[in-house]
GROMACS .gro file of C-alpha atoms in nm:
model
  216
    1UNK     CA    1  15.707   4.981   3.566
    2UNK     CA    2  15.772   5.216   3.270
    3UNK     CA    3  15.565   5.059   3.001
    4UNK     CA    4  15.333   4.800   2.948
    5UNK     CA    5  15.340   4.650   2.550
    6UNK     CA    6  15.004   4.463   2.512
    7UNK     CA    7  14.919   4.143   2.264
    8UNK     CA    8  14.816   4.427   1.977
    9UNK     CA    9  15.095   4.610   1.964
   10UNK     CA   10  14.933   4.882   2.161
   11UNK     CA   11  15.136   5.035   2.469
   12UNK     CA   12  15.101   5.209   2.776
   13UNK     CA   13  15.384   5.443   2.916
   14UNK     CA   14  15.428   5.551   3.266
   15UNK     CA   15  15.676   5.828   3.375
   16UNK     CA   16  15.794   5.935   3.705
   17UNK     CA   17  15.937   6.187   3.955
   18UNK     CA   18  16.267   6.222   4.056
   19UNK     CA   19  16.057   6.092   4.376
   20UNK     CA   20  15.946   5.793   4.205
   21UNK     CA   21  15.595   5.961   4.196
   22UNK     CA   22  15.410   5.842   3.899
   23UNK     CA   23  15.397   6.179   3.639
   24UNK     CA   24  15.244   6.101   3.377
   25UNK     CA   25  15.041   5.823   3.176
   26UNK     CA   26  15.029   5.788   2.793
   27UNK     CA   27  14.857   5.517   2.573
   28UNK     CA   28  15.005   5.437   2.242
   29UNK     CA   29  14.728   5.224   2.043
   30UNK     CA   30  14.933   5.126   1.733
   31UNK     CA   31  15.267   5.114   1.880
   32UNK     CA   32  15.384   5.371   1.625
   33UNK     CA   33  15.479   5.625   1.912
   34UNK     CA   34  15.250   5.893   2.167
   35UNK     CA   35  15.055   6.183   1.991
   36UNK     CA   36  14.890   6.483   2.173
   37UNK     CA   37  14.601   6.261   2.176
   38UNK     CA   38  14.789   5.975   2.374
   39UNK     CA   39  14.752   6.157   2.716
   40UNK     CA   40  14.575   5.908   2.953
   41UNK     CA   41  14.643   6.163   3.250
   42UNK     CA   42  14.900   6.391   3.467
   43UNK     CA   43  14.999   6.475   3.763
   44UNK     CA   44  15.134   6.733   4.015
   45UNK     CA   45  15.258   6.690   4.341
   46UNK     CA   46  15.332   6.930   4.672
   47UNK     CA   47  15.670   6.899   4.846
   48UNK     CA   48  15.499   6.635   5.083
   49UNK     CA   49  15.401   6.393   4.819
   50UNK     CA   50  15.064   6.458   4.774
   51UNK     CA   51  14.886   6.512   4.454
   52UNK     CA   52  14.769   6.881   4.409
   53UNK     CA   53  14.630   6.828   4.039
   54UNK     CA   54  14.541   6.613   3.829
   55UNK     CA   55  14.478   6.647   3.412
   56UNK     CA   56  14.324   6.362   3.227
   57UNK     CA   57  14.331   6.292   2.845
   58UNK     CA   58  13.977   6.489   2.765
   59UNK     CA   59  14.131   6.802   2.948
   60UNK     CA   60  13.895   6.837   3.243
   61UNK     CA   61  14.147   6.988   3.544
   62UNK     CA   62  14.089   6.823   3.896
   63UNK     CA   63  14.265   6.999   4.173
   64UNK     CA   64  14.327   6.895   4.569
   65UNK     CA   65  14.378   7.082   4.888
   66UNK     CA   66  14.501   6.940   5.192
   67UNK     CA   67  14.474   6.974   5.603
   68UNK     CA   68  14.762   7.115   5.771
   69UNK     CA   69  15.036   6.854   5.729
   70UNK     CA   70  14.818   6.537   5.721
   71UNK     CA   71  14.661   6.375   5.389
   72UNK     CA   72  14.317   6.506   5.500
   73UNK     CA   73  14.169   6.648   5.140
   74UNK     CA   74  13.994   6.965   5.255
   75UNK     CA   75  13.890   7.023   4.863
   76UNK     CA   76  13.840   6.868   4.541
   77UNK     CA   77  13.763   7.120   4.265
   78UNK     CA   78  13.741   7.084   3.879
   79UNK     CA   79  13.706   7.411   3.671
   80UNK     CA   80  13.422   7.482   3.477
   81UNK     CA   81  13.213   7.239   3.619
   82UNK     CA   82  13.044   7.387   3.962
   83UNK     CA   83  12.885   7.067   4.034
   84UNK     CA   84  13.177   6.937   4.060
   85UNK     CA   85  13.325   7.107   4.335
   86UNK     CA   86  13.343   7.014   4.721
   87UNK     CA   87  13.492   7.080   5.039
   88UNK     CA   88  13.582   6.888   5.353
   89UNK     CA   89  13.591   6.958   5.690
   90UNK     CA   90  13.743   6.733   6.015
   91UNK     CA   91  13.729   6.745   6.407
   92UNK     CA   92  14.031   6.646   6.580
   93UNK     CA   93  14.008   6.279   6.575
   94UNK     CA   94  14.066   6.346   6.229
   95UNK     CA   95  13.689   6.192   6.096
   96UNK     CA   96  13.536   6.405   5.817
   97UNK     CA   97  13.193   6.624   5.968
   98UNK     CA   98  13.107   6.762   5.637
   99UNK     CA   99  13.116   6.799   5.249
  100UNK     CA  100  12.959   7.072   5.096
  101UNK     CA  101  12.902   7.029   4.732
  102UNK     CA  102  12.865   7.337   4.481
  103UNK     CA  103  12.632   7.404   4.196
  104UNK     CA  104  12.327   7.179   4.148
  105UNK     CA  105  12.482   6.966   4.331
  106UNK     CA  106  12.434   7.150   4.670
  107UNK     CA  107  12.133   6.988   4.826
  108UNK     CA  108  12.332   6.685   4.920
  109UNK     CA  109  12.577   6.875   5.119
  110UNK     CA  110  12.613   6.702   5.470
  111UNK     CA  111  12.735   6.707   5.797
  112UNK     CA  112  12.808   6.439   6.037
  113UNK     CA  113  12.911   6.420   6.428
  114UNK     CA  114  13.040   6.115   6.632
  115UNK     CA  115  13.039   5.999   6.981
  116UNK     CA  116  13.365   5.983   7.194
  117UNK     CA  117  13.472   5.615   7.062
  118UNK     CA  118  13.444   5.798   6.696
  119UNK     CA  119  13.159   5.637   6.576
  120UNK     CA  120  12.927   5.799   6.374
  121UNK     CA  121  12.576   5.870   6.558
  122UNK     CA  122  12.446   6.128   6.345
  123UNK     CA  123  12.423   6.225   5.986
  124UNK     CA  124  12.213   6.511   5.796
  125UNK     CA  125  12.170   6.632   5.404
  126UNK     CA  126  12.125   6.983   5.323
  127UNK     CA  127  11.837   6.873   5.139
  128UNK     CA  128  11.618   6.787   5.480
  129UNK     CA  129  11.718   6.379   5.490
  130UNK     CA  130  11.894   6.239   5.808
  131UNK     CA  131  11.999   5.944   6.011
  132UNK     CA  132  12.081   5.932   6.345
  133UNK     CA  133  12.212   5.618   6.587
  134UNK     CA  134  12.205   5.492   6.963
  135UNK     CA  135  12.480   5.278   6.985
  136UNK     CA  136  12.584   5.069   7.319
  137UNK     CA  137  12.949   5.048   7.428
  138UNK     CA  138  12.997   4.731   7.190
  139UNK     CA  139  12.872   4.887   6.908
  140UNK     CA  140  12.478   4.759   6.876
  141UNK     CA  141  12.242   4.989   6.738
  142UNK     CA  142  12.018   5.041   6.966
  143UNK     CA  143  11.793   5.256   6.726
  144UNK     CA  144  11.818   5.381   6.453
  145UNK     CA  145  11.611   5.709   6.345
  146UNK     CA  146  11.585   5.769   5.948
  147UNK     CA  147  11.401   6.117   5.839
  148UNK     CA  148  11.186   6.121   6.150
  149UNK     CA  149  11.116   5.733   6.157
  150UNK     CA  150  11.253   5.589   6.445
  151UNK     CA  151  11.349   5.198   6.457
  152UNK     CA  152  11.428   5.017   6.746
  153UNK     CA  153  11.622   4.708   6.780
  154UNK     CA  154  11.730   4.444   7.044
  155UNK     CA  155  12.059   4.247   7.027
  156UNK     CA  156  12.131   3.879   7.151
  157UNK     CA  157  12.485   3.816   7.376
  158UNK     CA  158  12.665   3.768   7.057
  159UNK     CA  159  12.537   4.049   6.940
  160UNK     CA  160  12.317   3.901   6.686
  161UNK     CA  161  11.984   4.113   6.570
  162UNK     CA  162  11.747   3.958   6.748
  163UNK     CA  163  11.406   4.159   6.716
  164UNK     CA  164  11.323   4.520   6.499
  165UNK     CA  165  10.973   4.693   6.664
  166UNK     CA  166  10.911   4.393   6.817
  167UNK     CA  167  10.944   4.182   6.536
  168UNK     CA  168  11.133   3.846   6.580
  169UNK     CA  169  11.427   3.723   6.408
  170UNK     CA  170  11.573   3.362   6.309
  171UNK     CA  171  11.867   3.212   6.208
  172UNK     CA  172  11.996   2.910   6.042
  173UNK     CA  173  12.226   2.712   6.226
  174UNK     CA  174  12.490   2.842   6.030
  175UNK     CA  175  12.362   3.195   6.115
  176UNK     CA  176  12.206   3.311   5.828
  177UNK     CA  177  11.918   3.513   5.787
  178UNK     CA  178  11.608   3.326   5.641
  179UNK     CA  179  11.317   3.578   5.654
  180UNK     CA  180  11.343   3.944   5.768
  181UNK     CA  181  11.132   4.183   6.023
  182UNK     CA  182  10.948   4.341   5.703
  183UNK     CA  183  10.918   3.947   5.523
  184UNK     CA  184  11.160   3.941   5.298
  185UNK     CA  185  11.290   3.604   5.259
  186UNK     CA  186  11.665   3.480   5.218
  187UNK     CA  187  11.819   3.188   5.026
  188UNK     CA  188  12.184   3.019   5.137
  189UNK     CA  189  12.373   2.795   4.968
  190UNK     CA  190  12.611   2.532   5.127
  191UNK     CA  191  12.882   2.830   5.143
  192UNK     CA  192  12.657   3.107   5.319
  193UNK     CA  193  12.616   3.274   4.950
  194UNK     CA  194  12.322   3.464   4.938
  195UNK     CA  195  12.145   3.292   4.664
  196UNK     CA  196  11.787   3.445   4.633
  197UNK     CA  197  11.581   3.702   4.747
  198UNK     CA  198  11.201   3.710   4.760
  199UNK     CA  199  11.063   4.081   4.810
  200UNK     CA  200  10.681   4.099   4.878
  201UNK     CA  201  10.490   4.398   4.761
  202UNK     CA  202  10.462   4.598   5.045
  203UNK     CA  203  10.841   4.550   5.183
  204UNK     CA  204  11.064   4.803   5.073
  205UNK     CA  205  11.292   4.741   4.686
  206UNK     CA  206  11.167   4.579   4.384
  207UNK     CA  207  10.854   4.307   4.437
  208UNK     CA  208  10.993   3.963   4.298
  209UNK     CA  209  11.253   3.723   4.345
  210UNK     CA  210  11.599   3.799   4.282
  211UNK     CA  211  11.906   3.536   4.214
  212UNK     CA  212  12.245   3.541   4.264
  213UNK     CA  213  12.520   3.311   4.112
  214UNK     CA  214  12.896   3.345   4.216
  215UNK     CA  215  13.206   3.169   4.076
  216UNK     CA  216  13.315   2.830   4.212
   0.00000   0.00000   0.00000
């Protein structure tokens, strides 16, 4: 598609490649023609395809690096803005083990490492937070450790959560979850919508009951 003319008059313009790669984007908002101010954003491709830069309307510059010859993004950069700046890293499986993040921004660097199924067991911020599971062949977590705390969990032969510390859980026949391990309580409706939640004040989130409507 090469333009889209909206209701008021107003139009957006899309141009391409001689690769059919989408170049640039204007926005026209009286119809009377693009201005230097029209410049939704731009873009700039390698020979492989993949977007190396990108320039919106406000000017702000975001540039990519890739992996070898795969679309792994080993770095996202924007110019003048150091907190906007990171960096990727992979194993060989191809799953990401870190980001490191620059400026004041660099506290929630992280790493991450996987088991041999590549499934991630362990997880850690620069700024001292982690996570860390035991998973069994299926895929239960076994436990889960969060910044020291360590919770343990049993499964059921369908792999339903069946206790957390020791704590019992129930389900509907429909298998829904009325009341959690730390008493939070769960409303269905007839289509497995969660429809309410009841927090009490020494569960973790916000005390009270919250709703939920959906459309029909």
């Amino acid at each position: 598609m090469a333009q889209l003319v909206y209701p008021d008059g107003s139009i957006v313009t899309r141009t391409y490649t001689a690769r059919n790669l989408l170049q640039q984007v204007d926005y026209d908002a009286d119809g009377a023609g693009p201005d230097p101010a029209s410049l939704v954003a731009s873009f700039v491709y390698d020979a492989g395809g993949r977007e190396t830069s990108r320039t919106h309307g406000n000017g702000i510059v975001t540039n990519r690096t890739y992996n070898r010859q795969d679309n792994l993004v080993t770095s996202i950069d924007v110019p003048g803005y150091a907190g906007l700046s990171f960096s990727y890293s992979y194993d060989e499986n191809k799953n990401v083990t870190s980001e490191t993040t620059g400026g004041v921004m660099a506290g929630y660097s992280w790493t991450a490492s996987y088991d041999a199924e590549d499934r991630l067991v362990s997880w850690q911020r620069r700024n001292g937070d982690s996570q860390s599971w035991t998973l069994t062949l299926v895929g239960d977590w076994q436990q889960f450790v969060e910044n020291g705390t360590t919770q343990n969990r049993t499964h059921g032969p369908t792999h339903e959560l069946l206790a957390i510390d020791g704590t019992g859980l129930t389900y509907d026949p429909k298998g829904n979850l009325p009341q959690d391990h730390e008493g939070k309580t769960y409303v269905w409706d007839f289509d497995n919508h969660l429809s309410s939640v009841t927090v009490p004040a020494d569960a973790s989130g916000i005390e009270g009951t919250h709703t939920y409507r959906y459309e029909r």
